[in-house]
Amino acid sequence: MSVLQQDGALLPVEPWSVTTRFQPVASTGGVPLMHIVEHYGTPAYVVDEADVRERCRAFRTALPDAAILYAAKAFLCRAMVTWIRQEGLGLDVCSGGELAVARSVGFPAERIVLHGNAKTPHELLEAVEYGVGRIVVDNLAEITRLAALIPPGRQQKILLRAVPDIEAGAHAAVRTGGEGQKFGLSIASGDVAEAVDRVLRRPELEPAGLHCHLGSQIGAAEPYGRAVRVMVEQLARVRDTHGVVLPELDLVAVRPAPS
């Protein structure tokens, strides 16, 4: 794993948690690992609260002016959501189930982003009713579908998922930033421009900014730098064409798993 530093470098992070020790016996959080094996058997998944909190703080230190969201799909339970809430991070969810876990512990709705390319009408409605801070629109049809769910007199902030046509990721199957895949709105085809036009004609929707997701298992900062340049160009085009300044850029970063 890695943490992005202010100078843009990727700082390697030890794959073992900060409380893991190997002498006199292997332990995490002061609990011998063999005690866990004896009590729960194997395989057993152990989450170290101290380590999670330290990594949250490392990201907040590295990116003090950014909103940082934990991706619920990485691992989610009520305890994890509670730690994320207490550390001041936001939460990225991509299903009604993940949203339900967040709601069960009272996670602040305004710090939640719902995204996904196959959101059901019911999931969209649940997000609207809870008042999530942002909903990421993944395709043109979703604009009409979402707008129809907004109660009279309310507005829902949205992000438009743009495809920057940047290939990055450990394998072709996990690269989602290039043309020709099923996620997001193509810049090259004009879908992003069309989406902006449609959203600005919908008083129920408030365009907050753009969102992009390059893929998974990306071990370098360089592709994100290229994505930022492409996305900022799109923000400038929206400003120049419509006189609207979109204040937010949501850049999803998925790091390689520890080796």
Coordinates of N, CA and C in Angstrom, one line a residue, residues 55-215:
R55 N -3.8 5.4 9.4 CA -3.8 5.6 8.0 C -4.7 6.7 7.6
C56 N -5.9 6.7 8.3 CA -6.8 7.9 8.0 C -6.1 9.2 8.3
R57 N -5.4 9.3 9.4 CA -4.7 10.5 9.7 C -3.6 10.8 8.8
A58 N -2.9 9.8 8.2 CA -1.8 10.0 7.3 C -2.4 10.6 6.0
F59 N -3.5 10.2 5.5 CA -4.1 10.8 4.4 C -4.5 12.2 4.6
R60 N -5.1 12.4 5.8 CA -5.6 13.8 6.1 C -4.4 14.8 6.2
T61 N -3.2 14.3 6.7 CA -2.0 15.1 6.8 C -1.5 15.4 5.4
A62 N -1.5 14.4 4.6 CA -0.9 14.5 3.2 C -1.8 15.4 2.3
L63 N -3.1 15.4 2.5 CA -4.0 16.1 1.7 C -4.9 16.9 2.6
P64 N -4.4 18.0 3.2 CA -5.2 18.7 4.2 C -6.4 19.5 3.7
D65 N -6.3 19.8 2.4 CA -7.4 20.6 1.8 C -8.4 19.8 1.0
A66 N -8.2 18.5 1.0 CA -9.1 17.6 0.2 C -10.1 16.9 1.1
A67 N -11.3 16.6 0.5 CA -12.2 15.7 1.2 C -11.7 14.3 0.9
I68 N -11.5 13.4 1.9 CA -11.0 12.1 1.7 C -12.1 11.1 2.0
L69 N -12.3 10.2 1.1 CA -13.4 9.2 1.4 C -12.8 7.8 1.4
Y70 N -13.3 7.0 2.3 CA -13.0 5.6 2.4 C -13.9 4.8 1.5
A71 N -13.4 3.9 0.7 CA -14.2 3.1 -0.2 C -14.8 1.9 0.5
A72 N -16.1 1.9 0.7 CA -16.7 0.9 1.5 C -16.5 -0.5 0.9
K73 N -16.3 -0.6 -0.4 CA -16.2 -1.9 -1.0 C -14.9 -2.6 -0.7
A74 N -13.9 -1.8 -0.1 CA -12.7 -2.4 0.3 C -12.9 -3.4 1.5
F75 N -13.7 -2.9 2.5 CA -14.1 -3.7 3.6 C -15.1 -2.9 4.4
L76 N -16.2 -3.4 4.8 CA -17.2 -2.6 5.6 C -17.8 -3.5 6.7
C77 N -17.9 -2.9 7.8 CA -18.7 -3.4 8.9 C -19.0 -2.2 9.8
R78 N -19.9 -2.3 10.8 CA -20.3 -1.2 11.6 C -19.2 -0.5 12.3
A79 N -18.2 -1.3 12.8 CA -17.1 -0.8 13.5 C -16.2 0.1 12.6
M80 N -16.0 -0.4 11.3 CA -15.2 0.3 10.4 C -15.8 1.7 10.1
V81 N -17.1 1.7 9.8 CA -17.8 2.9 9.5 C -17.7 3.9 10.7
T82 N -17.8 3.4 11.9 CA -17.7 4.2 13.1 C -16.3 4.9 13.2
W83 N -15.2 4.1 12.9 CA -13.9 4.6 12.9 C -13.7 5.7 11.9
I84 N -14.2 5.4 10.7 CA -14.1 6.4 9.6 C -14.8 7.7 9.9
R85 N -16.0 7.6 10.5 CA -16.8 8.8 10.9 C -16.0 9.6 12.0
Q86 N -15.4 8.9 13.0 CA -14.7 9.6 14.0 C -13.5 10.2 13.6
E87 N -12.8 9.7 12.5 CA -11.6 10.3 12.0 C -11.9 11.4 11.0
G88 N -13.1 11.7 10.7 CA -13.4 12.8 9.9 C -13.4 12.6 8.4
L89 N -13.3 11.3 8.0 CA -13.3 11.0 6.6 C -14.8 10.9 6.0
G90 N -14.9 10.9 4.7 CA -16.2 10.6 4.1 C -16.2 9.1 3.7
L91 N -17.4 8.7 3.2 CA -17.6 7.3 2.8 C -18.1 7.2 1.4
D92 N -17.4 6.4 0.6 CA -17.9 6.1 -0.8 C -18.6 4.7 -0.8
V93 N -19.9 4.7 -1.1 CA -20.6 3.5 -1.2 C -21.1 3.3 -2.6
C94 N -21.3 2.0 -2.9 CA -21.8 1.7 -4.3 C -22.9 0.7 -4.3
S95 N -23.7 0.6 -3.2 CA -24.8 -0.3 -3.1 C -25.7 0.1 -2.0
G96 N -27.0 -0.4 -2.1 CA -27.9 -0.1 -1.0 C -27.5 -0.8 0.3
G97 N -26.8 -1.9 0.2 CA -26.4 -2.6 1.4 C -25.3 -1.8 2.1
E98 N -24.4 -1.3 1.4 CA -23.3 -0.4 2.0 C -23.9 0.8 2.6
L99 N -24.9 1.4 1.9 CA -25.6 2.6 2.5 C -26.3 2.2 3.8
A100 N -26.9 1.0 3.8 CA -27.7 0.6 5.0 C -26.7 0.5 6.2
V101 N -25.5 -0.1 6.0 CA -24.6 -0.2 7.1 C -24.2 1.2 7.6
A102 N -24.0 2.1 6.7 CA -23.6 3.5 7.1 C -24.7 4.1 7.9
R103 N -26.0 3.9 7.4 CA -27.1 4.5 8.1 C -27.3 3.9 9.5
S104 N -26.9 2.6 9.6 CA -27.2 1.9 10.9 C -26.4 2.5 12.1
V105 N -25.3 3.2 11.7 CA -24.4 3.8 12.8 C -24.5 5.3 12.7
G106 N -25.4 5.8 11.9 CA -25.6 7.3 11.9 C -24.5 8.0 11.2
F107 N -23.9 7.4 10.2 CA -22.9 8.2 9.4 C -23.5 9.4 8.8
P108 N -22.8 10.5 8.9 CA -23.4 11.8 8.4 C -23.7 11.7 6.9
A109 N -24.9 11.9 6.5 CA -25.3 11.8 5.1 C -24.5 12.7 4.2
E110 N -24.2 13.9 4.6 CA -23.5 14.8 3.7 C -22.1 14.4 3.4
R111 N -21.6 13.4 4.2 CA -20.2 12.9 3.9 C -20.2 11.6 3.1
I112 N -21.4 11.3 2.5 CA -21.5 10.0 1.7 C -21.6 10.4 0.3
V113 N -20.9 9.6 -0.5 CA -21.0 9.6 -2.0 C -21.5 8.3 -2.5
L114 N -22.5 8.2 -3.3 CA -23.0 7.0 -3.8 C -22.6 6.9 -5.3
H115 N -22.0 5.9 -5.7 CA -21.6 5.7 -7.1 C -21.9 4.3 -7.5
G116 N -21.7 4.0 -8.8 CA -21.9 2.7 -9.4 C -22.6 2.8 -10.7
N117 N -22.3 1.8 -11.6 CA -22.9 1.9 -12.9 C -24.2 1.1 -13.1
A118 N -24.6 0.5 -12.0 CA -25.9 -0.3 -12.1 C -26.8 0.0 -10.9
K119 N -26.9 1.3 -10.5 CA -27.7 1.6 -9.3 C -29.2 1.4 -9.7
T120 N -29.9 0.7 -8.8 CA -31.3 0.5 -9.0 C -32.1 1.7 -8.6
P121 N -33.3 1.9 -9.2 CA -34.2 3.0 -8.7 C -34.4 3.0 -7.2
H122 N -34.5 1.8 -6.6 CA -34.7 1.8 -5.1 C -33.4 2.3 -4.4
E123 N -32.2 1.9 -4.9 CA -31.0 2.4 -4.3 C -30.9 3.9 -4.4
L124 N -31.2 4.5 -5.6 CA -31.2 5.9 -5.8 C -32.2 6.6 -4.8
L125 N -33.4 6.0 -4.7 CA -34.4 6.6 -3.8 C -33.9 6.6 -2.3
E126 N -33.3 5.5 -1.9 CA -32.8 5.4 -0.5 C -31.7 6.5 -0.3
A127 N -30.9 6.7 -1.3 CA -29.8 7.7 -1.2 C -30.4 9.1 -1.1
V128 N -31.4 9.4 -1.9 CA -32.1 10.7 -1.9 C -32.8 10.9 -0.5
E129 N -33.5 9.9 -0.1 CA -34.2 10.0 1.2 C -33.3 10.2 2.4
Y130 N -32.1 9.6 2.3 CA -31.2 9.8 3.4 C -30.5 11.1 3.3
G131 N -30.5 11.7 2.1 CA -29.8 13.0 1.9 C -28.3 12.9 1.7
V132 N -27.9 11.9 1.0 CA -26.4 11.7 0.8 C -25.9 13.0 0.1
G133 N -24.6 13.2 0.4 CA -24.0 14.5 -0.1 C -23.9 14.5 -1.6
R134 N -23.5 13.4 -2.3 CA -23.3 13.4 -3.7 C -23.8 12.0 -4.2
I135 N -24.3 12.1 -5.4 CA -24.6 10.9 -6.2 C -23.9 11.0 -7.5
V136 N -23.1 10.0 -7.8 CA -22.3 10.0 -9.1 C -23.2 9.5 -10.2
V137 N -23.4 10.3 -11.2 CA -24.2 9.9 -12.4 C -23.3 9.2 -13.4
D138 N -23.6 8.0 -13.7 CA -22.7 7.1 -14.5 C -23.1 7.1 -16.0
N139 N -24.3 7.4 -16.3 CA -24.7 7.4 -17.7 C -25.9 8.4 -17.9
L140 N -26.2 8.6 -19.2 CA -27.2 9.7 -19.5 C -28.6 9.3 -19.0
A141 N -28.9 8.0 -19.1 CA -30.3 7.6 -18.7 C -30.5 7.9 -17.2
E142 N -29.4 7.8 -16.4 CA -29.5 8.0 -15.0 C -29.9 9.4 -14.6
I143 N -29.7 10.4 -15.4 CA -30.1 11.8 -15.1 C -31.6 11.9 -15.0
T144 N -32.3 11.4 -16.0 CA -33.8 11.4 -15.9 C -34.3 10.6 -14.7
R145 N -33.7 9.4 -14.6 CA -34.2 8.5 -13.5 C -34.0 9.1 -12.1
L146 N -32.9 9.8 -11.9 CA -32.6 10.4 -10.6 C -33.5 11.6 -10.4
A147 N -33.6 12.5 -11.4 CA -34.4 13.7 -11.3 C -35.8 13.4 -10.9
A148 N -36.4 12.3 -11.4 CA -37.7 12.0 -11.1 C -38.0 11.6 -9.6
L149 N -36.9 11.3 -8.9 CA -37.0 10.8 -7.5 C -36.8 12.0 -6.5
I150 N -36.5 13.2 -7.0 CA -36.2 14.3 -6.1 C -37.5 14.9 -5.7
P151 N -37.8 15.1 -4.4 CA -39.1 15.7 -3.9 C -39.1 17.1 -4.4
P152 N -40.3 17.7 -4.6 CA -40.5 19.1 -4.9 C -39.8 20.0 -3.9
G153 N -39.1 21.0 -4.5 CA -38.4 22.0 -3.6 C -37.1 21.6 -3.1
R154 N -36.6 20.4 -3.5 CA -35.3 19.9 -3.1 C -34.3 19.8 -4.3
Q155 N -33.1 19.8 -4.0 CA -32.0 19.6 -5.0 C -31.1 18.6 -4.5
Q156 N -30.6 17.8 -5.4 CA -29.6 16.7 -5.1 C -28.3 17.1 -5.8
K157 N -27.2 17.2 -5.0 CA -25.9 17.4 -5.6 C -25.4 16.1 -6.3
I158 N -24.9 16.3 -7.5 CA -24.4 15.2 -8.3 C -23.0 15.4 -8.8
L159 N -22.3 14.3 -9.1 CA -21.0 14.4 -9.8 C -21.2 13.6 -11.1
L160 N -20.7 14.0 -12.2 CA -20.7 13.3 -13.5 C -19.5 12.5 -13.7
R161 N -19.6 11.2 -13.9 CA -18.4 10.3 -14.1 C -18.0 10.4 -15.5
A162 N -16.8 11.0 -15.7 CA -16.2 11.2 -17.0 C -15.1 10.2 -17.3
V163 N -15.0 9.8 -18.5 CA -13.9 8.8 -18.9 C -12.8 9.6 -19.5
P164 N -11.6 9.7 -18.9 CA -10.6 10.6 -19.4 C -9.7 9.9 -20.5
D165 N -10.0 8.7 -20.8 CA -9.3 7.9 -21.8 C -7.8 7.8 -21.4
I166 N -7.6 7.3 -20.2 CA -6.3 7.0 -19.6 C -6.3 5.6 -19.1
E167 N -5.4 4.8 -19.7 CA -5.3 3.4 -19.3 C -4.3 3.2 -18.2
A168 N -4.8 2.7 -17.0 CA -4.0 2.5 -15.9 C -4.5 1.4 -15.1
G169 N -3.7 0.6 -14.4 CA -4.1 -0.5 -13.7 C -3.3 -1.7 -13.9
A170 N -3.3 -2.7 -13.0 CA -2.4 -3.8 -13.1 C -2.8 -4.8 -14.2
H171 N -4.1 -4.8 -14.6 CA -4.6 -5.7 -15.6 C -5.7 -5.1 -16.4
A172 N -5.9 -5.5 -17.7 CA -6.9 -4.9 -18.5 C -8.3 -5.0 -17.9
A173 N -8.5 -6.0 -17.1 CA -9.9 -6.2 -16.5 C -10.2 -5.2 -15.4
V174 N -9.2 -4.5 -14.9 CA -9.5 -3.6 -13.8 C -9.1 -2.1 -14.2
R175 N -9.0 -1.9 -15.6 CA -8.8 -0.5 -16.1 C -10.1 0.1 -16.5
T176 N -10.5 1.1 -15.8 CA -11.8 1.7 -16.1 C -11.7 3.1 -16.6
G177 N -10.5 3.6 -16.9 CA -10.4 5.0 -17.4 C -10.3 5.2 -18.9
G178 N -10.3 4.1 -19.6 CA -10.1 4.2 -21.1 C -11.4 4.1 -21.8
E179 N -11.4 4.5 -23.1 CA -12.5 4.4 -23.9 C -12.9 3.0 -24.2
G180 N -14.2 2.7 -24.5 CA -14.7 1.4 -24.9 C -15.0 0.5 -23.7
Q181 N -15.1 1.0 -22.5 CA -15.6 0.2 -21.4 C -17.0 0.7 -20.9
K182 N -17.6 0.0 -20.0 CA -19.0 0.2 -19.7 C -19.2 1.3 -18.7
F183 N -18.1 1.8 -18.1 CA -18.3 2.8 -17.0 C -18.2 4.2 -17.4
G184 N -19.1 5.0 -17.0 CA -19.0 6.5 -17.1 C -19.4 7.0 -18.5
L185 N -19.2 8.4 -18.6 CA -19.6 9.2 -19.7 C -18.3 9.5 -20.5
S186 N -18.3 9.2 -21.8 CA -17.2 9.5 -22.7 C -17.0 10.9 -22.9
I187 N -15.8 11.4 -22.8 CA -15.5 12.8 -23.2 C -15.4 12.9 -24.7
A188 N -14.7 11.9 -25.3 CA -14.5 11.9 -26.7 C -15.7 11.8 -27.6
S189 N -16.7 11.1 -27.1 CA -18.0 11.0 -27.9 C -18.9 12.2 -27.7
G190 N -18.6 13.0 -26.7 CA -19.5 14.1 -26.4 C -20.5 13.8 -25.3
D191 N -20.5 12.7 -24.7 CA -21.5 12.3 -23.7 C -21.4 13.2 -22.5
V192 N -20.2 13.6 -22.1 CA -20.0 14.5 -20.9 C -20.6 15.8 -21.2
A193 N -20.4 16.4 -22.4 CA -21.0 17.7 -22.8 C -22.5 17.6 -22.8
E194 N -23.0 16.4 -23.3 CA -24.5 16.2 -23.4 C -25.1 16.1 -21.9
A195 N -24.3 15.4 -21.1 CA -24.8 15.3 -19.7 C -24.9 16.6 -19.0
V196 N -23.9 17.4 -19.2 CA -23.9 18.7 -18.6 C -25.1 19.5 -19.0
D197 N -25.3 19.5 -20.3 CA -26.5 20.2 -20.9 C -27.8 19.7 -20.2
R198 N -28.0 18.4 -20.1 CA -29.2 17.9 -19.5 C -29.3 18.2 -18.1
V199 N -28.3 18.1 -17.3 CA -28.3 18.4 -15.9 C -28.7 19.8 -15.6
L200 N -28.1 20.7 -16.4 CA -28.4 22.2 -16.2 C -29.8 22.5 -16.5
R201 N -30.5 21.7 -17.2 CA -31.9 21.9 -17.5 C -32.8 21.2 -16.5
R202 N -32.2 20.6 -15.5 CA -33.0 19.9 -14.4 C -32.8 20.7 -13.1
P203 N -33.8 21.5 -12.7 CA -33.7 22.2 -11.4 C -33.5 21.3 -10.2
E204 N -33.9 20.0 -10.4 CA -33.8 19.1 -9.2 C -32.4 18.7 -8.9
L205 N -31.5 18.9 -9.9 CA -30.1 18.4 -9.8 C -29.2 19.6 -9.7
E206 N -28.2 19.5 -8.9 CA -27.2 20.5 -8.7 C -25.8 19.9 -9.1
P207 N -25.3 20.3 -10.3 CA -24.0 19.7 -10.6 C -22.9 20.3 -9.8
A208 N -22.2 19.4 -9.0 CA -21.2 19.8 -8.1 C -19.8 19.7 -8.7
G209 N -19.7 18.8 -9.7 CA -18.3 18.6 -10.3 C -18.3 17.3 -11.1
L210 N -17.0 16.9 -11.4 CA -16.8 15.7 -12.2 C -16.1 14.7 -11.3
H211 N -16.2 13.4 -11.8 CA -15.7 12.3 -11.1 C -15.0 11.4 -12.1
C212 N -13.9 10.8 -11.7 CA -13.3 9.8 -12.6 C -12.7 8.7 -11.8
H213 N -12.6 7.5 -12.4 CA -12.0 6.3 -11.8 C -11.2 5.6 -12.8
L214 N -9.9 5.7 -12.6 CA -9.0 5.1 -13.7 C -8.9 3.6 -13.6
G215 N -9.1 3.0 -12.4 CA -9.0 1.5 -12.3 C -8.4 1.1 -11.0

